[in-house]
CSV table of C-alpha atoms in Angstrom, one decimal:
chain,number,residue,atom,x,y,z
A,1,MET,CA,-22.0,-16.9,-5.4
A,2,LYS,CA,-18.3,-16.5,-6.4
A,3,LYS,CA,-17.4,-15.2,-2.9
A,4,VAL,CA,-19.1,-18.2,-1.3
A,5,LEU,CA,-17.2,-20.6,-3.6
A,6,ILE,CA,-13.9,-18.9,-2.8
A,7,ALA,CA,-14.6,-19.1,0.9
A,8,VAL,CA,-15.5,-22.8,0.7
A,9,LEU,CA,-12.3,-23.5,-1.3
A,10,ILE,CA,-10.2,-21.6,1.3
A,11,CYS,CA,-11.8,-23.5,4.1
A,12,LEU,CA,-11.2,-26.8,2.3
A,13,SER,CA,-7.6,-26.0,1.6
A,14,SER,CA,-6.9,-25.0,5.2
A,15,THR,CA,-8.5,-28.0,6.7
A,16,ALA,CA,-6.8,-30.4,4.2
A,17,PHE,CA,-3.7,-30.5,6.3
A,18,ALA,CA,-5.5,-30.0,9.7
A,19,GLN,CA,-5.4,-33.3,11.5
A,20,VAL,CA,-4.9,-34.5,15.0
A,21,TYR,CA,-2.3,-37.3,15.3
A,22,VAL,CA,-2.6,-39.5,18.4
A,23,GLY,CA,0.5,-41.3,19.5
A,24,SER,CA,3.6,-41.3,21.7
A,25,ASN,CA,5.9,-38.3,22.2
A,26,PHE,CA,8.7,-37.6,24.6
A,27,HIS,CA,7.9,-35.3,27.5
A,28,ASN,CA,9.8,-34.5,30.7
A,29,GLY,CA,12.1,-37.5,30.1
A,30,GLU,CA,9.4,-40.0,29.4
A,31,GLU,CA,7.4,-41.4,26.5
A,32,LYS,CA,3.8,-40.2,26.9
A,33,ARG,CA,0.6,-40.4,24.9
A,34,SER,CA,-0.1,-37.1,23.1
A,35,TYR,CA,-2.4,-35.5,20.6
A,36,SER,CA,-0.3,-33.7,18.0
A,37,ILE,CA,-0.8,-31.3,15.1
A,38,LEU,CA,1.6,-30.6,12.2
A,39,THR,CA,1.6,-27.3,10.2
A,40,THR,CA,3.7,-25.1,8.1
A,41,GLN,CA,2.2,-22.0,9.6
A,42,ASN,CA,4.3,-19.1,10.9
A,43,SER,CA,5.6,-20.1,14.3
A,44,LYS,CA,4.9,-16.8,16.1
A,45,GLU,CA,1.3,-16.6,14.8
A,46,LEU,CA,0.8,-20.3,15.8
A,47,ILE,CA,2.0,-19.7,19.3
A,48,ASP,CA,0.1,-16.5,19.7
A,49,ASP,CA,-3.1,-18.3,18.7
A,50,LEU,CA,-2.2,-21.2,21.1
A,51,GLU,CA,-1.7,-18.9,24.1
A,52,LYS,CA,-5.0,-17.1,23.3
A,53,TYR,CA,-6.9,-20.3,22.9
A,54,LEU,CA,-5.4,-21.8,26.1
A,55,GLY,CA,-6.1,-18.6,28.0
A,56,GLN,CA,-9.8,-19.2,27.6
A,57,TYR,CA,-9.4,-22.2,29.9
A,58,GLY,CA,-7.2,-20.8,32.6
A,59,LYS,CA,-3.9,-19.1,33.3
A,60,VAL,CA,-1.1,-20.0,30.9
A,61,THR,CA,2.3,-20.7,32.4
A,62,LYS,CA,5.6,-21.8,30.9
A,63,PRO,CA,7.2,-24.4,33.2
A,64,SER,CA,10.0,-24.8,30.6
A,65,LYS,CA,11.1,-23.4,27.3
A,66,ASN,CA,8.6,-24.1,24.5
A,67,THR,CA,6.1,-25.7,27.0
A,68,TYR,CA,2.7,-24.0,27.7
A,69,ARG,CA,0.6,-25.2,30.6
A,70,ILE,CA,-2.8,-24.8,32.0
A,71,GLN,CA,-3.6,-26.2,35.4
A,72,ASN,CA,-7.2,-26.9,36.5
A,73,LEU,CA,-8.9,-26.6,33.2
A,74,LYS,CA,-12.0,-24.3,33.3
A,75,GLY,CA,-15.1,-26.1,32.1
A,76,ASN,CA,-13.2,-29.4,32.1
A,77,SER,CA,-15.0,-31.9,30.0
A,78,VAL,CA,-11.9,-33.9,29.2
A,79,SER,CA,-11.6,-36.0,32.3
A,80,SER,CA,-12.2,-35.9,36.1
A,81,ASP,CA,-8.6,-37.0,36.5
A,82,LEU,CA,-7.2,-34.1,34.5
A,83,ASN,CA,-4.9,-31.7,36.3
A,84,TYR,CA,-2.7,-30.3,33.7
A,85,VAL,CA,-2.7,-29.7,29.9
A,86,ASP,CA,0.9,-29.3,28.6
A,87,VAL,CA,1.5,-28.2,25.1
A,88,VAL,CA,5.0,-28.6,23.7
A,89,SER,CA,6.1,-26.6,20.7
A,90,LYS,CA,8.7,-28.0,18.3
A,91,SER,CA,9.9,-26.9,14.9
A,92,THR,CA,12.1,-27.6,12.0
A,93,LYS,CA,12.8,-25.5,8.9
A,94,LYS,CA,9.8,-26.9,7.2
A,95,MET,CA,7.3,-27.7,10.0
A,96,GLU,CA,5.8,-26.6,13.2
A,97,LYS,CA,4.5,-29.2,15.7
A,98,LEU,CA,2.3,-28.9,18.8
A,99,GLU,CA,2.1,-31.8,21.2
A,100,PHE,CA,-0.9,-31.8,23.6
A,101,PHE,CA,-0.4,-33.8,26.8
A,102,PHE,CA,-3.3,-34.4,29.1
A,103,LEU,CA,-1.8,-35.2,32.5
A,104,ASN,CA,-3.0,-36.2,36.0
A,105,ASP,CA,-1.7,-34.8,39.3
A,106,ALA,CA,1.4,-37.0,39.0
A,107,HIS,CA,2.1,-35.6,35.5
A,108,ASN,CA,1.3,-39.0,33.9
A,109,ALA,CA,-0.6,-39.0,30.6
A,110,LEU,CA,-4.2,-40.1,31.0
A,111,SER,CA,-5.2,-43.3,29.3
A,112,ASP,CA,-8.2,-43.9,27.0
A,113,ASN,CA,-10.1,-45.3,30.0
A,114,GLU,CA,-9.5,-42.1,32.0
A,115,LEU,CA,-10.4,-39.8,29.2
A,116,ASN,CA,-14.0,-39.0,28.3
A,117,PRO,CA,-14.6,-40.4,24.8
A,118,GLY,CA,-13.4,-38.0,22.1
A,119,ALA,CA,-12.9,-35.2,24.5
A,120,ALA,CA,-9.1,-34.9,24.1
A,121,GLU,CA,-9.4,-35.0,20.3
A,122,LYS,CA,-12.1,-32.3,20.5
A,123,PHE,CA,-10.0,-30.0,22.7
A,124,VAL,CA,-7.2,-30.2,20.1
A,125,SER,CA,-9.6,-30.0,17.1
A,126,ASP,CA,-11.2,-26.9,18.6
A,127,PHE,CA,-7.8,-25.3,18.7
A,128,LEU,CA,-7.3,-26.2,15.1
A,129,GLN,CA,-10.6,-24.6,14.2
A,130,TYR,CA,-9.7,-21.5,16.3
A,131,ASN,CA,-6.2,-21.3,14.7
A,132,GLN,CA,-7.7,-21.6,11.1
A,133,SER,CA,-10.3,-18.9,11.9
A,134,GLN,CA,-7.5,-16.6,13.2
A,135,ALA,CA,-5.3,-17.4,10.1
A,136,GLN,CA,-8.2,-16.5,7.8
A,137,ALA,CA,-8.8,-13.2,9.8
A,138,ARG,CA,-5.1,-12.4,9.3
A,139,LEU,CA,-5.3,-13.1,5.6
A,140,ARG,CA,-8.4,-10.9,5.2
A,141,ALA,CA,-6.6,-8.1,7.1
A,142,GLU,CA,-3.6,-8.5,4.9
A,143,ASN,CA,-5.8,-8.4,1.8
A,144,VAL,CA,-7.4,-5.2,3.1
A,145,SER,CA,-4.0,-3.7,3.7
A,146,LEU,CA,-2.9,-4.7,0.1
A,147,ALA,CA,-6.0,-3.2,-1.4
A,148,GLU,CA,-5.5,0.0,0.7
A,149,ASP,CA,-1.9,0.3,-0.5
A,150,GLU,CA,-3.0,0.0,-4.1
A,151,LEU,CA,-5.7,2.6,-3.5
A,152,LYS,CA,-3.1,4.9,-1.9
A,153,GLU,CA,-0.8,4.5,-4.9
A,154,GLY,CA,-3.8,5.2,-7.2
A,155,LYS,CA,-4.7,8.4,-5.3
A,156,LYS,CA,-1.0,9.4,-5.4
A,157,GLU,CA,-1.0,9.0,-9.1
A,158,GLN,CA,-4.2,11.0,-9.5
A,159,SER,CA,-2.7,13.8,-7.2
A,160,LYS,CA,0.4,13.9,-9.4
A,161,ILE,CA,-1.6,14.3,-12.5
A,162,GLU,CA,-3.7,17.0,-10.9
A,163,LYS,CA,-0.5,18.8,-9.9
A,164,SER,CA,0.7,18.6,-13.4
A,165,ILE,CA,-2.5,20.1,-14.7
A,166,GLU,CA,-2.2,22.9,-12.1
A,167,ASN,CA,1.4,23.7,-13.2
A,168,ASN,CA,0.3,23.5,-16.9
A,169,LEU,CA,-2.4,26.0,-16.4
A,170,LYS,CA,-0.1,28.3,-14.5
A,171,GLU,CA,2.4,28.1,-17.4
A,172,GLN,CA,-0.3,28.8,-19.9
A,173,GLN,CA,-1.4,31.8,-17.9
A,174,LYS,CA,2.2,33.0,-17.9
A,175,LEU,CA,2.7,32.5,-21.6
A,176,GLY,CA,-0.7,34.2,-22.3
A,177,LYS,CA,0.4,37.3,-20.3
A,178,LYS,CA,3.6,37.4,-22.3
A,179,LEU,CA,1.8,37.2,-25.6
A,180,ASP,CA,-0.8,39.8,-24.4
A,181,SER,CA,2.1,42.2,-23.7
A,182,THR,CA,3.8,41.6,-27.1
A,183,PRO,CA,1.8,44.2,-29.1
A,184,GLU,CA,2.5,46.9,-26.6
A,185,LEU,CA,6.2,46.0,-26.5
A,186,MET,CA,6.3,45.9,-30.3
A,187,ALA,CA,4.5,49.3,-30.6
A,188,LYS,CA,6.9,50.9,-28.2
A,189,ALA,CA,10.0,49.5,-30.0
A,190,MET,CA,8.7,50.6,-33.4
A,191,SER,CA,7.8,54.0,-32.1
A,192,GLU,CA,11.3,54.4,-30.6
A,193,LYS,CA,12.8,53.3,-33.9
A,194,GLU,CA,10.8,55.8,-35.9
A,195,GLU,CA,11.9,58.5,-33.5
A,196,ILE,CA,15.5,57.5,-34.1
A,197,ILE,CA,15.0,57.4,-37.9
A,198,SER,CA,13.3,60.8,-37.8
A,199,GLN,CA,16.5,62.3,-36.6
A,200,LEU,CA,18.0,61.7,-40.1
A,201,SER,CA,15.0,63.4,-41.7
A,202,THR,CA,15.2,66.7,-39.9
A,203,ASP,CA,15.3,70.1,-41.5
A,204,SER,CA,18.1,70.3,-44.1
A,205,THR,CA,19.4,73.4,-42.4
A,206,VAL,CA,20.5,71.2,-39.5
A,207,VAL,CA,23.9,69.7,-40.3
A,208,ILE,CA,24.4,66.2,-38.9
A,209,ASP,CA,28.0,65.1,-38.9
A,210,ASP,CA,29.1,61.5,-39.9
A,211,LYS,CA,29.7,60.6,-36.2
A,212,ALA,CA,26.2,61.5,-35.3
A,213,LYS,CA,24.8,59.6,-38.3
A,214,ASN,CA,26.8,56.6,-37.3
A,215,GLU,CA,25.4,56.7,-33.7
A,216,ILE,CA,21.9,57.0,-35.1
A,217,SER,CA,22.4,54.1,-37.4
A,218,LYS,CA,23.7,51.9,-34.6
A,219,ALA,CA,20.7,52.9,-32.4
A,220,SER,CA,18.4,52.0,-35.3
A,221,GLN,CA,20.1,48.6,-35.7
A,222,LYS,CA,19.8,48.0,-32.0
A,223,LYS,CA,16.1,48.7,-32.2
A,224,ASP,CA,15.8,46.3,-35.1
A,225,LYS,CA,17.4,43.6,-33.0
A,226,GLU,CA,15.1,44.4,-30.1
A,227,ILE,CA,12.1,44.2,-32.4
A,228,SER,CA,13.3,40.9,-33.9
A,229,LYS,CA,13.9,39.5,-30.4
A,230,ILE,CA,10.3,40.5,-29.3
A,231,GLN,CA,9.0,38.7,-32.4
A,232,LYS,CA,11.0,35.6,-31.8
A,233,GLU,CA,10.0,35.4,-28.2
A,234,ALA,CA,6.4,35.8,-29.2
A,235,GLU,CA,6.7,33.0,-31.7
A,236,LYS,CA,8.5,30.9,-29.1
A,237,ALA,CA,5.7,31.6,-26.5
A,238,GLU,CA,3.0,30.8,-29.1
A,239,ASP,CA,4.8,27.5,-29.8
A,240,LYS,CA,5.1,26.7,-26.1
A,241,LEU,CA,1.5,27.6,-25.5
A,242,SER,CA,0.3,25.3,-28.3
A,243,LYS,CA,2.3,22.5,-26.8
A,244,LYS,CA,1.0,23.2,-23.3
A,245,GLU,CA,-2.6,23.2,-24.7
A,246,LYS,CA,-2.0,19.8,-26.3
A,247,GLU,CA,-0.3,18.6,-23.1
A,248,LEU,CA,-3.3,19.7,-21.1
A,249,GLU,CA,-5.7,17.7,-23.2
A,250,ASP,CA,-3.5,14.6,-22.7
A,251,LEU,CA,-3.3,15.3,-18.9
A,252,LYS,CA,-7.1,15.6,-18.7
A,253,LYS,CA,-7.5,12.2,-20.4
A,254,GLU,CA,-4.9,10.7,-18.0
A,255,LEU,CA,-6.8,12.3,-15.0
A,256,SER,CA,-10.0,10.7,-16.2
A,257,ILE,CA,-8.4,7.3,-16.4
A,258,ALA,CA,-6.7,7.9,-12.9
A,259,LYS,CA,-10.1,8.8,-11.4
A,260,MET,CA,-11.7,5.7,-12.8
A,261,LYS,CA,-8.9,3.6,-11.4
A,262,VAL,CA,-9.3,5.2,-7.9
A,263,ARG,CA,-13.1,4.5,-8.0
A,264,ALA,CA,-12.4,0.9,-9.0
A,265,LEU,CA,-9.8,0.5,-6.2
A,266,GLU,CA,-12.2,2.0,-3.7
A,267,LYS,CA,-14.6,-0.7,-4.7
A,268,VAL,CA,-11.8,-3.3,-4.2
A,269,VAL,CA,-11.1,-2.0,-0.7
A,270,SER,CA,-14.8,-2.1,0.1
A,271,ASP,CA,-15.1,-5.7,-1.1
A,272,ALA,CA,-12.0,-6.7,0.8
A,273,LYS,CA,-13.4,-5.3,4.0
A,274,SER,CA,-16.7,-7.1,3.5
A,275,LEU,CA,-15.1,-10.5,3.2
A,276,LYS,CA,-16.1,-12.8,6.1
């Protein structure tokens, strides 16, 4: 029901300014009777629609700049005296104007007596209807394009979060391997330290000079630093892993929201494409 109402409002708003004005205009150096329309529509789109509309009735030529002509109108119901339909395009910064001239073989404008009742107005009104139909089609296409762009951005956002999750899991795996290897590294370092210390506890018959004792002490201290470093790196890895696990939970929530957004935008695109 809402779509129908919107469509009706769109049609009403586009026809509110759609009117055929009958009166004199200047053409080929003379004042002639014409049927005009005024619009604020884009000039290029208006002329494209005009040429397509006129093309249904015959070959469109341009006898002069901004003048579009059909000779020998196909299915002519306007007048038996009709030879040419000239449409002159004029514009200002705020307005586009099309002047329709219905001419005989001498390029004189046909009078009311020479025109079939209402036929000229209908020819111009039919163009207005065609133009409005094309304008709505362009708006619908633009609406689809807008919805598709929003969907593209939504999918891009989802992909970015998925990539972050992938990187997070890789980092967790890396940290996990580091923590798994810590006990082995600690055991090796402790064993090497014990081996160094054991050199000071050898048989009393073996004399160890001060220089050797000093070297052994330095080696022991070096191992202490190595053990301390392993412990600190393990603590650092545990802290990082904890943060990555928390980050992963947040990313999963973000991904869930992003997926919901993409599904919603897919529905928006589908609805935009279904507009008639």
